[in-house]
mmCIF file of C-alpha atoms in Angstrom:
data_model
loop_
_atom_site.group_PDB
_atom_site.id
_atom_site.type_symbol
_atom_site.label_atom_id
_atom_site.label_comp_id
_atom_site.label_asym_id
_atom_site.label_seq_id
_atom_site.Cartn_x
_atom_site.Cartn_y
_atom_site.Cartn_z
ATOM 1 C CA UNK A 951 -19.103 -4.714 -31.832
ATOM 2 C CA UNK A 952 -20.853 -7.772 -30.416
ATOM 3 C CA UNK A 953 -18.260 -8.120 -27.646
ATOM 4 C CA UNK A 954 -18.719 -4.452 -26.756
ATOM 5 C CA UNK A 955 -22.478 -4.881 -26.636
ATOM 6 C CA UNK A 956 -22.239 -7.991 -24.455
ATOM 7 C CA UNK A 957 -19.782 -6.331 -22.071
ATOM 8 C CA UNK A 958 -21.881 -3.202 -21.841
ATOM 9 C CA UNK A 959 -25.014 -5.227 -21.115
ATOM 10 C CA UNK A 960 -23.283 -7.361 -18.463
ATOM 11 C CA UNK A 961 -21.753 -4.331 -16.698
ATOM 12 C CA UNK A 962 -24.810 -2.052 -16.808
ATOM 13 C CA UNK A 963 -25.884 -2.965 -13.264
ATOM 14 C CA UNK A 964 -22.581 -2.117 -11.599
ATOM 15 C CA UNK A 965 -20.496 0.233 -13.769
ATOM 16 C CA UNK A 966 -21.723 3.359 -11.939
ATOM 17 C CA UNK A 967 -21.300 1.847 -8.450
ATOM 18 C CA UNK A 968 -17.600 1.573 -7.646
ATOM 19 C CA UNK A 969 -16.135 0.842 -4.239
ATOM 20 C CA UNK A 970 -12.651 2.321 -4.002
ATOM 21 C CA UNK A 971 -10.211 0.740 -1.555
ATOM 22 C CA UNK A 972 -7.640 3.277 -0.417
ATOM 23 C CA UNK A 973 -4.439 2.802 1.550
ATOM 24 C CA UNK A 974 -0.666 2.650 1.489
ATOM 25 C CA UNK A 975 1.479 -0.351 0.627
ATOM 26 C CA UNK A 976 1.663 -3.260 3.088
ATOM 27 C CA UNK A 977 -1.526 -2.147 4.846
ATOM 28 C CA UNK A 978 -3.907 -4.940 3.859
ATOM 29 C CA UNK A 979 -5.411 -3.285 0.793
ATOM 30 C CA UNK A 980 -5.146 -6.277 -1.552
ATOM 31 C CA UNK A 981 -6.458 -8.753 1.032
ATOM 32 C CA UNK A 982 -9.440 -6.468 1.538
ATOM 33 C CA UNK A 983 -9.929 -6.097 -2.224
ATOM 34 C CA UNK A 984 -9.901 -9.833 -2.836
ATOM 35 C CA UNK A 985 -12.141 -10.521 0.159
ATOM 36 C CA UNK A 986 -14.687 -7.956 -1.042
ATOM 37 C CA UNK A 987 -14.664 -9.706 -4.401
ATOM 38 C CA UNK A 988 -15.951 -12.873 -2.773
ATOM 39 C CA UNK A 989 -19.278 -11.157 -2.153
ATOM 40 C CA UNK A 990 -21.973 -12.369 -4.526
ATOM 41 C CA UNK A 991 -22.873 -8.806 -5.534
ATOM 42 C CA UNK A 992 -19.342 -7.341 -5.824
ATOM 43 C CA UNK A 993 -16.900 -7.716 -8.713
ATOM 44 C CA UNK A 994 -13.298 -7.102 -7.616
ATOM 45 C CA UNK A 995 -10.514 -6.166 -10.012
ATOM 46 C CA UNK A 996 -7.351 -8.325 -10.098
ATOM 47 C CA UNK A 997 -5.208 -5.649 -8.459
ATOM 48 C CA UNK A 998 -4.746 -1.911 -7.961
ATOM 49 C CA UNK A 999 -5.654 0.665 -10.602
ATOM 50 C CA UNK A 1000 -3.698 3.962 -10.424
ATOM 51 C CA UNK A 1001 -5.251 5.158 -13.714
ATOM 52 C CA UNK A 1002 -8.524 5.774 -11.883
ATOM 53 C CA UNK A 1003 -6.704 8.315 -9.727
ATOM 54 C CA UNK A 1004 -5.789 10.127 -12.939
ATOM 55 C CA UNK A 1005 -9.410 9.988 -14.118
ATOM 56 C CA UNK A 1006 -10.622 11.503 -10.861
ATOM 57 C CA UNK A 1007 -8.033 14.252 -11.139
ATOM 58 C CA UNK A 1008 -9.188 15.049 -14.671
ATOM 59 C CA UNK A 1009 -12.815 15.344 -13.587
ATOM 60 C CA UNK A 1010 -11.816 17.540 -10.647
ATOM 61 C CA UNK A 1011 -9.956 19.845 -13.044
ATOM 62 C CA UNK A 1012 -13.074 20.132 -15.196
ATOM 63 C CA UNK A 1013 -15.592 20.543 -12.396
ATOM 64 C CA UNK A 1014 -13.762 22.628 -9.823
ATOM 65 C CA UNK A 1015 -11.759 25.031 -11.963
ATOM 66 C CA UNK A 1016 -12.384 28.776 -12.150
ATOM 67 C CA UNK A 1017 -15.397 30.081 -14.043
ATOM 68 C CA UNK A 1018 -13.124 31.377 -16.793
ATOM 69 C CA UNK A 1019 -11.484 27.979 -17.198
ATOM 70 C CA UNK A 1020 -14.831 26.196 -17.066
ATOM 71 C CA UNK A 1021 -16.210 28.417 -19.838
ATOM 72 C CA UNK A 1022 -13.076 27.755 -21.894
ATOM 73 C CA UNK A 1023 -13.503 23.994 -21.521
ATOM 74 C CA UNK A 1024 -17.164 24.193 -22.480
ATOM 75 C CA UNK A 1025 -16.352 26.224 -25.592
ATOM 76 C CA UNK A 1026 -13.518 23.974 -26.758
ATOM 77 C CA UNK A 1027 -14.937 20.533 -25.945
ATOM 78 C CA UNK A 1028 -16.650 19.120 -29.012
ATOM 79 C CA UNK A 1029 -18.608 16.594 -27.005
ATOM 80 C CA UNK A 1030 -21.140 16.859 -24.211
ATOM 81 C CA UNK A 1031 -20.128 16.466 -20.591
ATOM 82 C CA UNK A 1032 -22.480 13.486 -20.285
ATOM 83 C CA UNK A 1033 -20.760 11.725 -23.183
ATOM 84 C CA UNK A 1034 -17.318 12.579 -21.809
ATOM 85 C CA UNK A 1035 -18.166 11.178 -18.390
ATOM 86 C CA UNK A 1036 -19.774 8.066 -19.854
ATOM 87 C CA UNK A 1037 -16.540 7.481 -21.788
ATOM 88 C CA UNK A 1038 -14.402 8.067 -18.700
ATOM 89 C CA UNK A 1039 -16.477 5.564 -16.721
ATOM 90 C CA UNK A 1040 -15.909 3.009 -19.457
ATOM 91 C CA UNK A 1041 -12.155 3.711 -19.572
ATOM 92 C CA UNK A 1042 -11.912 3.455 -15.789
ATOM 93 C CA UNK A 1043 -13.647 0.081 -15.773
ATOM 94 C CA UNK A 1044 -11.631 -1.248 -18.696
ATOM 95 C CA UNK A 1045 -8.334 -0.074 -17.202
ATOM 96 C CA UNK A 1046 -9.134 -2.340 -14.258
ATOM 97 C CA UNK A 1047 -10.857 -5.281 -15.971
ATOM 98 C CA UNK A 1048 -9.878 -5.211 -19.650
ATOM 99 C CA UNK A 1049 -11.587 -4.214 -22.929
ATOM 100 C CA UNK A 1050 -15.241 -4.541 -23.850
ATOM 101 C CA UNK A 1051 -16.312 -3.422 -20.381
ATOM 102 C CA UNK A 1052 -14.215 -6.172 -18.802
ATOM 103 C CA UNK A 1053 -16.004 -8.917 -20.736
ATOM 104 C CA UNK A 1054 -13.103 -11.377 -20.436
ATOM 105 C CA UNK A 1055 -13.167 -11.101 -16.649
ATOM 106 C CA UNK A 1056 -16.937 -11.495 -16.616
ATOM 107 C CA UNK A 1057 -16.704 -14.653 -18.754
ATOM 108 C CA UNK A 1058 -13.959 -16.006 -16.471
ATOM 109 C CA UNK A 1059 -16.227 -15.317 -13.522
ATOM 110 C CA UNK A 1060 -19.042 -17.315 -15.083
ATOM 111 C CA UNK A 1061 -17.023 -20.214 -16.523
ATOM 112 C CA UNK A 1062 -14.236 -20.782 -13.993
ATOM 113 C CA UNK A 1063 -15.733 -19.477 -10.760
ATOM 114 C CA UNK A 1064 -19.307 -20.567 -11.600
ATOM 115 C CA UNK A 1065 -20.641 -17.186 -10.503
ATOM 116 C CA UNK A 1066 -23.390 -15.155 -12.118
ATOM 117 C CA UNK A 1067 -22.005 -11.879 -13.576
ATOM 118 C CA UNK A 1068 -25.538 -10.492 -13.781
ATOM 119 C CA UNK A 1069 -25.780 -10.691 -9.973
ATOM 120 C CA UNK A 1070 -23.040 -8.071 -9.592
ATOM 121 C CA UNK A 1071 -24.255 -4.705 -8.352
ATOM 122 C CA UNK A 1072 -20.900 -3.094 -7.469
ATOM 123 C CA UNK A 1073 -17.296 -3.216 -8.653
ATOM 124 C CA UNK A 1074 -14.331 -2.790 -6.372
ATOM 125 C CA UNK A 1075 -10.740 -1.723 -6.971
ATOM 126 C CA UNK A 1076 -7.779 -0.160 -5.215
ATOM 127 C CA UNK A 1077 -6.690 3.341 -6.161
ATOM 128 C CA UNK A 1078 -4.988 6.345 -4.550
ATOM 129 C CA UNK A 1079 -7.263 9.407 -4.397
ATOM 130 C CA UNK A 1080 -6.279 12.502 -2.507
ATOM 131 C CA UNK A 1081 -9.088 14.814 -1.446
ATOM 132 C CA UNK A 1082 -9.384 16.599 -4.801
ATOM 133 C CA UNK A 1083 -9.363 13.340 -6.741
ATOM 134 C CA UNK A 1084 -12.071 11.920 -4.474
ATOM 135 C CA UNK A 1085 -14.210 14.963 -5.234
ATOM 136 C CA UNK A 1086 -13.726 14.297 -8.927
ATOM 137 C CA UNK A 1087 -14.622 10.636 -8.545
ATOM 138 C CA UNK A 1088 -17.759 11.538 -6.616
ATOM 139 C CA UNK A 1089 -18.800 13.842 -9.447
ATOM 140 C CA UNK A 1090 -18.177 11.044 -11.946
ATOM 141 C CA UNK A 1091 -19.891 8.417 -9.768
ATOM 142 C CA UNK A 1092 -22.578 9.798 -7.493
ATOM 143 C CA UNK A 1093 -22.884 6.354 -5.858
ATOM 144 C CA UNK A 1094 -19.148 5.837 -5.289
ATOM 145 C CA UNK A 1095 -18.031 4.514 -1.909
ATOM 146 C CA UNK A 1096 -14.575 4.470 -0.292
ATOM 147 C CA UNK A 1097 -12.866 2.178 2.204
ATOM 148 C CA UNK A 1098 -9.677 3.474 3.799
ATOM 149 C CA UNK A 1099 -7.644 0.703 5.389
ATOM 150 C CA UNK A 1100 -4.708 1.780 7.538
ATOM 151 C CA UNK A 1101 -2.169 -0.142 9.579
ATOM 152 C CA UNK A 1102 0.180 0.657 12.450
ATOM 153 C CA UNK A 1103 3.132 2.559 11.018
ATOM 154 C CA UNK A 1104 5.668 0.392 12.852
ATOM 155 C CA UNK A 1105 4.268 -2.724 11.176
ATOM 156 C CA UNK A 1106 4.161 -1.079 7.758
ATOM 157 C CA UNK A 1107 7.730 0.204 7.942
ATOM 158 C CA UNK A 1108 8.974 -3.195 9.153
ATOM 159 C CA UNK A 1109 7.076 -4.954 6.358
ATOM 160 C CA UNK A 1110 8.381 -2.592 3.680
ATOM 161 C CA UNK A 1111 11.930 -3.097 4.951
ATOM 162 C CA UNK A 1112 11.541 -6.860 4.449
ATOM 163 C CA UNK A 1113 9.425 -6.969 1.282
ATOM 164 C CA UNK A 1114 11.466 -7.575 -1.920
ATOM 165 C CA UNK A 1115 9.827 -4.748 -3.865
ATOM 166 C CA UNK A 1116 10.816 -2.108 -1.286
ATOM 167 C CA UNK A 1117 13.576 -3.458 0.950
ATOM 168 C CA UNK A 1118 16.445 -1.686 -0.851
ATOM 169 C CA UNK A 1119 14.954 1.744 -0.117
ATOM 170 C CA UNK A 1120 16.347 3.853 2.748
ATOM 171 C CA UNK A 1121 14.648 3.453 6.138
ATOM 172 C CA UNK A 1122 13.641 7.113 6.126
ATOM 173 C CA UNK A 1123 11.812 6.647 2.817
ATOM 174 C CA UNK A 1124 9.704 3.843 4.312
ATOM 175 C CA UNK A 1125 8.773 6.134 7.189
ATOM 176 C CA UNK A 1126 7.956 9.010 4.869
ATOM 177 C CA UNK A 1127 5.771 6.787 2.691
ATOM 178 C CA UNK A 1128 3.620 5.661 5.600
ATOM 179 C CA UNK A 1129 3.321 9.105 7.188
ATOM 180 C CA UNK A 1130 2.474 10.576 3.791
ATOM 181 C CA UNK A 1131 -0.377 8.143 3.187
ATOM 182 C CA UNK A 1132 -1.910 8.912 6.576
ATOM 183 C CA UNK A 1133 -1.839 12.620 5.872
ATOM 184 C CA UNK A 1134 -3.044 12.201 2.299
ATOM 185 C CA UNK A 1135 -6.039 10.004 3.084
ATOM 186 C CA UNK A 1136 -7.110 11.390 6.469
ATOM 187 C CA UNK A 1137 -9.894 13.424 4.812
ATOM 188 C CA UNK A 1138 -11.792 10.146 4.429
ATOM 189 C CA UNK A 1139 -12.553 10.154 8.162
ATOM 190 C CA UNK A 1140 -15.000 13.004 7.565
ATOM 191 C CA UNK A 1141 -16.443 11.744 4.288
ATOM 192 C CA UNK A 1142 -19.988 10.283 4.586
ATOM 193 C CA UNK A 1143 -19.343 7.938 1.671
ATOM 194 C CA UNK A 1144 -16.303 6.367 3.332
ATOM 195 C CA UNK A 1145 -15.643 3.685 5.938
ATOM 196 C CA UNK A 1146 -12.341 3.601 7.836
ATOM 197 C CA UNK A 1147 -10.901 0.177 8.642
ATOM 198 C CA UNK A 1148 -7.812 -0.731 10.647
ATOM 199 C CA UNK A 1149 -5.835 -3.718 9.397
ATOM 200 C CA UNK A 1150 -5.523 -4.988 12.948
ATOM 201 C CA UNK A 1151 -9.306 -5.040 13.256
ATOM 202 C CA UNK A 1152 -9.585 -6.899 9.942
ATOM 203 C CA UNK A 1153 -7.235 -9.565 11.310
ATOM 204 C CA UNK A 1154 -8.840 -9.782 14.755
ATOM 205 C CA UNK A 1155 -12.521 -9.691 13.804
ATOM 206 C CA UNK A 1156 -13.110 -9.585 10.033
ATOM 207 C CA UNK A 1157 -16.809 -10.363 10.302
ATOM 208 C CA UNK A 1158 -17.382 -7.212 12.336
ATOM 209 C CA UNK A 1159 -15.478 -5.189 9.734
ATOM 210 C CA UNK A 1160 -17.455 -6.521 6.787
ATOM 211 C CA UNK A 1161 -20.780 -6.154 8.567
ATOM 212 C CA UNK A 1162 -19.930 -2.507 9.213
ATOM 213 C CA UNK A 1163 -18.949 -1.948 5.578
ATOM 214 C CA UNK A 1164 -22.044 -3.646 4.171
ATOM 215 C CA UNK A 1165 -24.351 -1.794 6.538
ATOM 216 C CA UNK A 1166 -22.776 1.558 5.695
ATOM 217 C CA UNK A 1167 -23.043 0.907 1.955
ATOM 218 C CA UNK A 1168 -26.483 -0.727 2.143
ATOM 219 C CA UNK A 1169 -25.172 -4.027 0.736
ATOM 220 C CA UNK A 1170 -26.648 -7.384 1.695
ATOM 221 C CA UNK A 1171 -24.536 -9.381 4.155
ATOM 222 C CA UNK A 1172 -22.488 -12.234 2.703
ATOM 223 C CA UNK A 1173 -20.183 -14.419 4.866
ATOM 224 C CA UNK A 1174 -17.720 -15.250 2.080
ATOM 225 C CA UNK A 1175 -15.525 -12.132 2.489
ATOM 226 C CA UNK A 1176 -15.022 -13.042 6.155
ATOM 227 C CA UNK A 1177 -14.133 -16.619 5.251
ATOM 228 C CA UNK A 1178 -11.519 -15.361 2.790
ATOM 229 C CA UNK A 1179 -9.976 -12.866 5.222
ATOM 230 C CA UNK A 1180 -9.671 -15.505 7.939
ATOM 231 C CA UNK A 1181 -7.691 -17.938 5.804
ATOM 232 C CA UNK A 1182 -5.752 -16.011 3.152
ATOM 233 C CA UNK A 1183 -2.504 -14.081 3.353
ATOM 234 C CA UNK A 1184 -1.795 -12.110 0.168
ATOM 235 C CA UNK A 1185 1.817 -11.239 -0.737
ATOM 236 C CA UNK A 1186 3.428 -12.209 2.577
ATOM 237 C CA UNK A 1187 6.957 -11.106 3.445
ATOM 238 C CA UNK A 1188 8.510 -14.049 1.648
ATOM 239 C CA UNK A 1189 7.179 -12.618 -1.659
ATOM 240 C CA UNK A 1190 5.160 -15.775 -2.151
ATOM 241 C CA UNK A 1191 1.842 -15.860 -3.946
ATOM 242 C CA UNK A 1192 -1.375 -15.785 -1.957
ATOM 243 C CA UNK A 1193 -1.144 -18.192 0.974
ATOM 244 C CA UNK A 1194 -4.346 -20.106 1.654
ATOM 245 C CA UNK A 1195 -5.762 -22.324 4.350
ATOM 246 C CA UNK A 1196 -3.921 -20.744 7.263
ATOM 247 C CA UNK A 1197 -5.053 -19.085 10.474
ATOM 248 C CA UNK A 1198 -4.202 -15.455 9.749
ATOM 249 C CA UNK A 1199 -4.906 -14.214 13.272
ATOM 250 C CA UNK A 1200 -2.661 -16.871 14.831
ATOM 251 C CA UNK A 1201 0.100 -16.363 12.251
ATOM 252 C CA UNK A 1202 0.328 -12.605 12.739
ATOM 253 C CA UNK A 1203 -0.065 -12.704 16.524
ATOM 254 C CA UNK A 1204 2.988 -14.951 16.826
ATOM 255 C CA UNK A 1205 5.281 -12.426 15.183
ATOM 256 C CA UNK A 1206 7.720 -10.483 17.406
ATOM 257 C CA UNK A 1207 7.385 -6.684 17.710
ATOM 258 C CA UNK A 1208 7.965 -4.976 14.364
ATOM 259 C CA UNK A 1209 10.718 -2.742 15.771
ATOM 260 C CA UNK A 1210 12.611 -5.534 17.564
ATOM 261 C CA UNK A 1211 15.714 -5.297 15.359
ATOM 262 C CA UNK A 1212 15.682 -1.558 14.656
ATOM 263 C CA UNK A 1213 18.753 0.422 15.626
ATOM 264 C CA UNK A 1214 18.599 3.410 17.967
ATOM 265 C CA UNK A 1215 19.029 5.640 14.935
ATOM 266 C CA UNK A 1216 16.063 4.000 13.204
ATOM 267 C CA UNK A 1217 13.763 4.254 16.232
ATOM 268 C CA UNK A 1218 14.666 7.945 16.587
ATOM 269 C CA UNK A 1219 14.054 8.456 12.876
ATOM 270 C CA UNK A 1220 10.664 6.759 13.075
ATOM 271 C CA UNK A 1221 9.613 8.990 15.981
ATOM 272 C CA UNK A 1222 10.693 12.118 14.133
ATOM 273 C CA UNK A 1223 9.080 11.282 10.781
ATOM 274 C CA UNK A 1224 6.026 9.303 11.878
ATOM 275 C CA UNK A 1225 5.206 10.694 15.329
ATOM 276 C CA UNK A 1226 2.443 13.068 14.228
ATOM 277 C CA UNK A 1227 1.004 10.567 11.761
ATOM 278 C CA UNK A 1228 0.915 7.840 14.429
ATOM 279 C CA UNK A 1229 -1.124 10.125 16.661
ATOM 280 C CA UNK A 1230 -3.411 11.086 13.762
ATOM 281 C CA UNK A 1231 -3.943 7.420 12.907
ATOM 282 C CA UNK A 1232 -4.700 6.482 16.516
ATOM 283 C CA UNK A 1233 -1.590 4.398 17.237
ATOM 284 C CA UNK A 1234 0.931 4.616 20.068
ATOM 285 C CA UNK A 1235 4.679 4.394 19.639
ATOM 286 C CA UNK A 1236 5.796 1.518 21.851
ATOM 287 C CA UNK A 1237 9.403 2.555 22.394
#
């Protein structure tokens, strides 16, 4: 009980203010998540949290169902909606940070990183909300904010083909994954609570990206996210752990074109599967 009380007290200032990072694999989502966590006022989760997508879907089902279904839910629920949503907010936070409102992570923050948990005003995680799920999350968190980070489809497909977790999948599946994420998350372009970021922009000028995010979300500027993004490469192609102390812009600019070793069949397949999504995302096919 004491641990629960301590965790609840420490998380009171930020539990209702999530920042959801959205994007497909190999698009810079985890780098962005970890960089955001360097901000004095933002607590970042260790990694992605798909359970929050499920939570948002549940709330959408409750809030945006038919009147008949809504009446049925109200008659059969033995708890108030306020209590239900308070519980869901706790479960969402704990799924990302651990029990007792993420108390272990908050203690680690204070003891190991010498940071003040009580200074946190927002928490940040990666999840995968489609439009309906985002509506549910906004109903659960009126102050929720979203960052959609997208990357050139040619680079993503090339990276997935090389990355150990995905490289055994068929080429067409890599293409379909990227095109699917662009279509799934494109609603965020029109969402006032969202900021759209291109991975290439994050590499080229991270300070501009973070200034735009902080201004849009009314968060005080902090240079530490920029410093992290400039010098850290998370989960590079060699499946190594986070690489630190390198010049990210120089490292990525020296790479050859992503499609350099694709076969004619693969380039044709990419055009067929990803052509519309490339146009929607604002990228040109270079072959």
